[in-house]
XYZ file of C-alpha atoms in Angstrom:
141
model
C -0.113 -0.569 0.107
C 0.649 3.588 -0.497
C 0.131 4.660 3.254
C 3.970 4.685 4.058
C 4.805 7.010 1.473
C 2.806 10.083 1.311
C 4.088 13.325 2.960
C 4.154 15.083 6.034
C 0.729 16.736 5.647
C -1.496 13.656 4.381
C 0.186 12.131 7.416
C -0.276 14.999 10.059
C -3.576 15.507 8.958
C -3.995 11.425 9.389
C -2.674 11.773 13.078
C -5.033 15.050 13.691
C -7.930 12.568 13.019
C -6.641 9.684 15.469
C -5.907 12.374 18.391
C -9.122 13.469 17.715
C -10.966 9.735 17.898
C -8.925 8.871 21.118
C -9.488 12.267 22.762
C -12.941 11.822 21.895
C -13.639 8.421 23.393
C -11.404 9.631 26.445
C -13.846 12.485 27.225
C -17.265 9.697 25.785
C -18.054 11.788 23.584
C -19.292 8.796 21.226
C -20.372 11.081 18.112
C -17.094 13.240 17.153
C -15.070 9.553 18.152
C -17.081 8.022 14.494
C -17.012 11.163 12.839
C -13.801 11.465 13.441
C -12.599 7.605 12.197
C -15.376 8.261 9.945
C -13.417 10.731 7.958
C -10.191 8.981 8.683
C -11.732 6.090 6.826
C -12.646 8.417 3.977
C -9.655 9.862 3.216
C -8.217 6.611 3.690
C -10.017 5.070 0.664
C -8.840 6.631 -2.638
C -4.856 5.410 -1.644
C -6.302 1.629 -0.827
C -8.121 2.070 -3.938
C -5.437 2.975 -5.717
C -3.299 0.079 -4.726
C -5.826 -2.072 -5.454
C -6.392 -0.639 -8.950
C -2.922 -0.618 -9.123
C -2.849 2.873 -10.000
C -0.728 5.654 -8.471
C -2.420 8.868 -6.879
C 0.041 11.943 -7.120
C 0.575 13.626 -3.622
C -1.262 17.018 -3.805
C -4.462 14.887 -4.867
C -4.264 12.873 -2.203
C -4.030 16.333 0.263
C -6.162 17.856 -1.271
C -8.843 15.314 -0.901
C -8.197 14.772 2.522
C -8.061 18.411 3.544
C -11.383 18.539 1.692
C -12.678 15.229 3.612
C -11.699 17.075 6.533
C -13.019 20.481 6.602
C -16.664 18.492 5.272
C -16.999 16.019 7.122
C -14.876 16.506 10.195
C -14.599 20.270 10.390
C -18.132 20.987 9.202
C -19.883 18.392 11.090
C -18.450 17.519 14.052
C -17.184 21.093 14.737
C -20.714 22.194 13.137
C -19.214 24.885 10.757
C -21.867 24.397 8.333
C -23.950 26.994 11.116
C -20.472 29.493 12.462
C -19.728 30.244 9.107
C -22.037 31.438 6.353
C -19.575 30.606 3.448
C -18.351 27.482 4.455
C -20.912 25.454 1.845
C -20.321 28.336 -0.357
C -16.229 27.129 -0.222
C -16.727 23.858 -0.083
C -19.121 23.241 -3.502
C -16.699 25.881 -5.041
C -13.698 23.733 -4.499
C -14.830 20.598 -5.196
C -16.550 22.097 -8.286
C -13.200 22.976 -9.209
C -11.630 19.636 -8.436
C -14.191 17.565 -10.048
C -13.455 20.447 -13.408
C -9.812 19.130 -12.833
C -10.357 15.474 -12.833
C -12.849 15.707 -15.464
C -10.310 17.617 -17.854
C -7.777 15.188 -17.612
C -10.046 12.026 -18.165
C -10.365 13.941 -21.371
C -6.950 14.845 -21.661
C -6.211 11.136 -21.208
C -8.776 9.555 -23.671
C -7.492 12.196 -26.833
C -3.773 11.805 -26.069
C -1.548 11.579 -28.980
C -4.869 12.054 -31.204
C -6.372 15.369 -32.330
C -8.374 16.807 -29.997
C -10.786 19.591 -32.040
C -13.102 20.614 -29.518
C -11.418 24.175 -28.744
C -11.553 24.562 -32.780
C -15.383 23.539 -32.700
C -16.723 25.858 -29.757
C -14.526 28.958 -31.599
C -16.535 28.351 -34.646
C -20.420 27.320 -32.501
C -19.504 31.016 -30.966
C -19.472 32.620 -34.195
C -21.881 31.224 -35.490
C -23.958 32.397 -32.694
C -22.986 35.493 -33.180
C -23.718 35.412 -37.211
C -27.371 34.684 -36.573
C -28.348 37.151 -33.822
C -25.794 39.677 -35.143
C -23.471 40.053 -32.337
C -20.441 42.420 -31.582
C -17.455 41.013 -29.608
C -18.654 42.992 -27.154
C -21.992 41.070 -26.165
C -19.674 37.627 -25.996
């Protein structure tokens, strides 16, 4: 497994989750213990799947996924950040949209690797045709 090959940031975040789970269990806060352990399981899950599928995940991807899971599940639910900060949900949805967009772009790039990919030309021609149909000027795009 690739668990030992992770950087200090990811391993530090995992250790923080373990400490939070142990501290919460020691205080008898079982819901927080469960949330911390569930967050840890979700943060480690991509690495377990990657080792089973024999693929390599880049360290920044694992770090970003770990930070996102901690921010959404652990900080959002356990520490009630969704209620404390009005922008918390917006920030998480925005960051997940950027992440999914990047992953989708990488998949498309991998599918057409070595081939000529004509989507930018098609998009430009669609824009020009639409402006021609409407009688647009450049400022209307």
